Amino acid sequence: MARKIKRPDTPPADDLTVLQPNRVLPLGDRTVTVRELRFFESLRLHSQIAALVADLVEQTDDGNIDLGRLHRVCAQHPDATVELLAQVSDQPVELVHSLNAAQGDLLLLTFWAINADFFLQRVIAALELRRTAPAATGPASSPP
């Protein structure tokens, strides 16, 4: 029997964060705004997003993604990760490549803070499909 996957508990967001989730970061000699992934961007970057989501699904069975899991998945897909970070910060990929470890972590964690819901919705949907697939197909029937 399929069981419903409950979304991980998250603290309630304040209204300002929901309405304006953008965050401004100092990265080296620049100030960068990190924002939500837009719909068209998500379509254009579908293969990069799908690769990350597929590996996030493999890292959890309940939809909880801690920072260790996130880092493992991003390390498995460095090009996709860099492209997504460049996209949501409206910066060239070369800038993301040039960041030192602390700046890269700050950008990644800020990206995740703003875009986690986008990814977690897809992870939870995939987990639910995985759990219901055997129940939906059922045992093979034989003719009477």
PDB file of C-alpha atoms in Angstrom:
ATOM      1  CA  MET A   1       0.000   0.000   0.000  1.00  0.00           C
ATOM      2  CA  ALA A   2       1.272   3.440  -0.855  1.00  0.00           C
ATOM      3  CA  ARG A   3       1.994   5.838   1.939  1.00  0.00           C
ATOM      4  CA  LYS A   4       1.807   9.577   1.649  1.00  0.00           C
ATOM      5  CA  ILE A   5       5.071  11.458   1.857  1.00  0.00           C
ATOM      6  CA  LYS A   6       4.849  14.358   4.228  1.00  0.00           C
ATOM      7  CA  ARG A   7       6.725  17.488   3.277  1.00  0.00           C
ATOM      8  CA  PRO A   8       9.600  18.164   5.687  1.00  0.00           C
ATOM      9  CA  ASP A   9       8.768  20.599   8.455  1.00  0.00           C
ATOM     10  CA  THR A  10      10.068  24.045   7.669  1.00  0.00           C
ATOM     11  CA  PRO A  11       9.776  27.155   9.740  1.00  0.00           C
ATOM     12  CA  PRO A  12       7.103  29.560   8.503  1.00  0.00           C
ATOM     13  CA  ALA A  13       8.457  32.166   6.128  1.00  0.00           C
ATOM     14  CA  ASP A  14       7.788  35.785   6.860  1.00  0.00           C
ATOM     15  CA  ASP A  15       5.682  37.668   4.340  1.00  0.00           C
ATOM     16  CA  LEU A  16       8.566  39.788   3.063  1.00  0.00           C
ATOM     17  CA  THR A  17      10.669  36.701   2.267  1.00  0.00           C
ATOM     18  CA  VAL A  18       7.771  35.171   0.354  1.00  0.00           C
ATOM     19  CA  LEU A  19       7.058  38.342  -1.615  1.00  0.00           C
ATOM     20  CA  GLN A  20      10.688  39.277  -2.236  1.00  0.00           C
ATOM     21  CA  PRO A  21      12.967  36.261  -1.857  1.00  0.00           C
ATOM     22  CA  ASN A  22      15.973  37.907  -3.554  1.00  0.00           C
ATOM     23  CA  ARG A  23      19.158  38.180  -1.519  1.00  0.00           C
ATOM     24  CA  VAL A  24      22.100  40.503  -2.136  1.00  0.00           C
ATOM     25  CA  LEU A  25      25.586  39.050  -1.544  1.00  0.00           C
ATOM     26  CA  PRO A  26      29.058  40.523  -1.578  1.00  0.00           C
ATOM     27  CA  LEU A  27      31.173  38.256  -3.795  1.00  0.00           C
ATOM     28  CA  GLY A  28      34.705  39.526  -4.155  1.00  0.00           C
ATOM     29  CA  ASP A  29      34.612  42.952  -5.748  1.00  0.00           C
ATOM     30  CA  ARG A  30      30.950  42.581  -6.789  1.00  0.00           C
ATOM     31  CA  THR A  31      27.572  42.739  -5.196  1.00  0.00           C
ATOM     32  CA  VAL A  32      25.358  40.003  -6.607  1.00  0.00           C
ATOM     33  CA  THR A  33      21.606  39.490  -6.321  1.00  0.00           C
ATOM     34  CA  VAL A  34      20.509  35.862  -6.053  1.00  0.00           C
ATOM     35  CA  ARG A  35      16.899  35.244  -7.068  1.00  0.00           C
ATOM     36  CA  GLU A  36      14.351  32.545  -7.681  1.00  0.00           C
ATOM     37  CA  LEU A  37      14.640  30.422 -10.768  1.00  0.00           C
ATOM     38  CA  ARG A  38      12.078  31.639 -13.294  1.00  0.00           C
ATOM     39  CA  PHE A  39       9.687  29.399 -15.203  1.00  0.00           C
ATOM     40  CA  PHE A  40      11.273  29.802 -18.633  1.00  0.00           C
ATOM     41  CA  GLU A  41      14.725  29.314 -17.128  1.00  0.00           C
ATOM     42  CA  SER A  42      13.549  26.086 -15.540  1.00  0.00           C
ATOM     43  CA  LEU A  43      12.412  24.886 -18.962  1.00  0.00           C
ATOM     44  CA  ARG A  44      15.660  25.886 -20.632  1.00  0.00           C
ATOM     45  CA  LEU A  45      17.723  24.273 -17.872  1.00  0.00           C
ATOM     46  CA  HIS A  46      15.491  21.206 -17.577  1.00  0.00           C
ATOM     47  CA  SER A  47      18.241  18.611 -18.088  1.00  0.00           C
ATOM     48  CA  GLN A  48      20.497  20.213 -15.453  1.00  0.00           C
ATOM     49  CA  ILE A  49      17.606  20.452 -12.993  1.00  0.00           C
ATOM     50  CA  ALA A  50      16.455  16.884 -13.727  1.00  0.00           C
ATOM     51  CA  ALA A  51      19.952  15.530 -13.061  1.00  0.00           C
ATOM     52  CA  LEU A  52      20.125  17.278  -9.690  1.00  0.00           C
ATOM     53  CA  VAL A  53      16.594  16.212  -8.745  1.00  0.00           C
ATOM     54  CA  ALA A  54      17.261  12.573  -9.697  1.00  0.00           C
ATOM     55  CA  ASP A  55      20.304  12.455  -7.443  1.00  0.00           C
ATOM     56  CA  LEU A  56      18.533  14.324  -4.640  1.00  0.00           C
ATOM     57  CA  VAL A  57      15.829  11.635  -4.808  1.00  0.00           C
ATOM     58  CA  GLU A  58      18.550   8.997  -4.397  1.00  0.00           C
ATOM     59  CA  GLN A  59      19.848  10.816  -1.308  1.00  0.00           C
ATOM     60  CA  THR A  60      16.553  10.769   0.621  1.00  0.00           C
ATOM     61  CA  ASP A  61      13.508   8.657   1.244  1.00  0.00           C
ATOM     62  CA  ASP A  62      11.479  11.334   3.007  1.00  0.00           C
ATOM     63  CA  GLY A  63      12.272  14.583   1.191  1.00  0.00           C
ATOM     64  CA  ASN A  64      14.762  15.858   3.759  1.00  0.00           C
ATOM     65  CA  ILE A  65      17.889  17.246   2.150  1.00  0.00           C
ATOM     66  CA  ASP A  66      20.617  18.308   4.552  1.00  0.00           C
ATOM     67  CA  LEU A  67      23.666  20.293   3.501  1.00  0.00           C
ATOM     68  CA  GLY A  68      25.849  17.201   3.245  1.00  0.00           C
ATOM     69  CA  ARG A  69      23.441  15.607   0.783  1.00  0.00           C
ATOM     70  CA  LEU A  70      23.156  18.838  -1.169  1.00  0.00           C
ATOM     71  CA  HIS A  71      26.940  19.154  -1.446  1.00  0.00           C
ATOM     72  CA  ARG A  72      27.298  15.522  -2.594  1.00  0.00           C
ATOM     73  CA  VAL A  73      24.725  16.019  -5.333  1.00  0.00           C
ATOM     74  CA  CYS A  74      26.230  19.318  -6.485  1.00  0.00           C
ATOM     75  CA  ALA A  75      29.687  17.697  -6.544  1.00  0.00           C
ATOM     76  CA  GLN A  76      28.297  14.953  -8.804  1.00  0.00           C
ATOM     77  CA  HIS A  77      26.973  17.626 -11.201  1.00  0.00           C
ATOM     78  CA  PRO A  78      29.421  20.538 -11.048  1.00  0.00           C
ATOM     79  CA  ASP A  79      28.630  21.914 -14.507  1.00  0.00           C
ATOM     80  CA  ALA A  80      24.870  21.899 -13.879  1.00  0.00           C
ATOM     81  CA  THR A  81      25.381  23.473 -10.469  1.00  0.00           C
ATOM     82  CA  VAL A  82      27.606  26.240 -11.821  1.00  0.00           C
ATOM     83  CA  GLU A  83      25.181  26.964 -14.656  1.00  0.00           C
ATOM     84  CA  LEU A  84      22.257  27.230 -12.233  1.00  0.00           C
ATOM     85  CA  LEU A  85      24.229  29.471  -9.863  1.00  0.00           C
ATOM     86  CA  ALA A  86      25.240  31.729 -12.761  1.00  0.00           C
ATOM     87  CA  GLN A  87      21.645  31.873 -14.012  1.00  0.00           C
ATOM     88  CA  VAL A  88      20.019  32.841 -10.713  1.00  0.00           C
ATOM     89  CA  SER A  89      22.689  35.442  -9.995  1.00  0.00           C
ATOM     90  CA  ASP A  90      22.699  36.863 -13.553  1.00  0.00           C
ATOM     91  CA  GLN A  91      26.457  36.403 -13.694  1.00  0.00           C
ATOM     92  CA  PRO A  92      28.711  34.715 -16.233  1.00  0.00           C
ATOM     93  CA  VAL A  93      29.728  31.120 -15.573  1.00  0.00           C
ATOM     94  CA  GLU A  94      33.341  32.327 -15.449  1.00  0.00           C
ATOM     95  CA  LEU A  95      32.571  34.414 -12.372  1.00  0.00           C
ATOM     96  CA  VAL A  96      31.155  31.392 -10.556  1.00  0.00           C
ATOM     97  CA  HIS A  97      34.255  29.393 -11.551  1.00  0.00           C
ATOM     98  CA  SER A  98      36.487  32.133 -10.126  1.00  0.00           C
ATOM     99  CA  LEU A  99      34.923  32.188  -6.643  1.00  0.00           C
ATOM    100  CA  ASN A 100      36.958  30.994  -3.705  1.00  0.00           C
ATOM    101  CA  ALA A 101      35.540  28.226  -1.469  1.00  0.00           C
ATOM    102  CA  ALA A 102      33.864  30.563   1.022  1.00  0.00           C
ATOM    103  CA  GLN A 103      32.254  32.664  -1.710  1.00  0.00           C
ATOM    104  CA  GLY A 104      31.126  29.565  -3.606  1.00  0.00           C
ATOM    105  CA  ASP A 105      29.562  28.092  -0.480  1.00  0.00           C
ATOM    106  CA  LEU A 106      27.816  31.379   0.268  1.00  0.00           C
ATOM    107  CA  LEU A 107      26.395  31.504  -3.255  1.00  0.00           C
ATOM    108  CA  LEU A 108      25.318  27.842  -3.176  1.00  0.00           C
ATOM    109  CA  LEU A 109      23.669  28.114   0.236  1.00  0.00           C
ATOM    110  CA  THR A 110      21.891  31.318  -0.735  1.00  0.00           C
ATOM    111  CA  PHE A 111      20.723  29.689  -3.978  1.00  0.00           C
ATOM    112  CA  TRP A 112      19.384  26.746  -1.958  1.00  0.00           C
ATOM    113  CA  ALA A 113      17.674  28.985   0.613  1.00  0.00           C
ATOM    114  CA  ILE A 114      15.795  30.759  -2.164  1.00  0.00           C
ATOM    115  CA  ASN A 115      15.158  27.816  -4.518  1.00  0.00           C
ATOM    116  CA  ALA A 116      14.840  24.799  -2.199  1.00  0.00           C
ATOM    117  CA  ASP A 117      11.043  24.673  -2.530  1.00  0.00           C
ATOM    118  CA  PHE A 118      11.338  24.452  -6.323  1.00  0.00           C
ATOM    119  CA  PHE A 119      13.614  21.408  -6.038  1.00  0.00           C
ATOM    120  CA  LEU A 120      11.875  19.789  -3.070  1.00  0.00           C
ATOM    121  CA  GLN A 121       8.505  19.834  -4.838  1.00  0.00           C
ATOM    122  CA  ARG A 122      10.078  17.784  -7.620  1.00  0.00           C
ATOM    123  CA  VAL A 123      11.906  15.473  -5.208  1.00  0.00           C
ATOM    124  CA  ILE A 124       8.735  14.762  -3.229  1.00  0.00           C
ATOM    125  CA  ALA A 125       6.730  14.170  -6.417  1.00  0.00           C
ATOM    126  CA  ALA A 126       9.372  11.695  -7.646  1.00  0.00           C
ATOM    127  CA  LEU A 127       9.437   9.901  -4.288  1.00  0.00           C
ATOM    128  CA  GLU A 128       5.680   9.632  -4.312  1.00  0.00           C
ATOM    129  CA  LEU A 129       5.688   8.252  -7.869  1.00  0.00           C
ATOM    130  CA  ARG A 130       8.350   5.743  -6.885  1.00  0.00           C
ATOM    131  CA  ARG A 131       6.290   4.560  -3.923  1.00  0.00           C
ATOM    132  CA  THR A 132       3.007   4.310  -5.804  1.00  0.00           C
ATOM    133  CA  ALA A 133       4.344   2.738  -9.008  1.00  0.00           C
ATOM    134  CA  PRO A 134       4.404  -0.881  -7.727  1.00  0.00           C
ATOM    135  CA  ALA A 135       0.966  -0.515  -6.145  1.00  0.00           C
ATOM    136  CA  ALA A 136      -0.486   1.017  -9.301  1.00  0.00           C
ATOM    137  CA  THR A 137       0.733  -1.738 -11.589  1.00  0.00           C
ATOM    138  CA  GLY A 138      -0.156  -4.592  -9.217  1.00  0.00           C
ATOM    139  CA  PRO A 139       0.611  -8.216  -9.874  1.00  0.00           C
ATOM    140  CA  ALA A 140       0.409  -9.559 -13.382  1.00  0.00           C
ATOM    141  CA  SER A 141      -2.938 -11.158 -14.052  1.00  0.00           C
ATOM    142  CA  SER A 142      -3.477 -14.345 -15.946  1.00  0.00           C
ATOM    143  CA  PRO A 143      -6.398 -15.032 -18.260  1.00  0.00           C
ATOM    144  CA  PRO A 144      -9.304 -16.988 -16.692  1.00  0.00           C
TER     145      PRO A 144
END
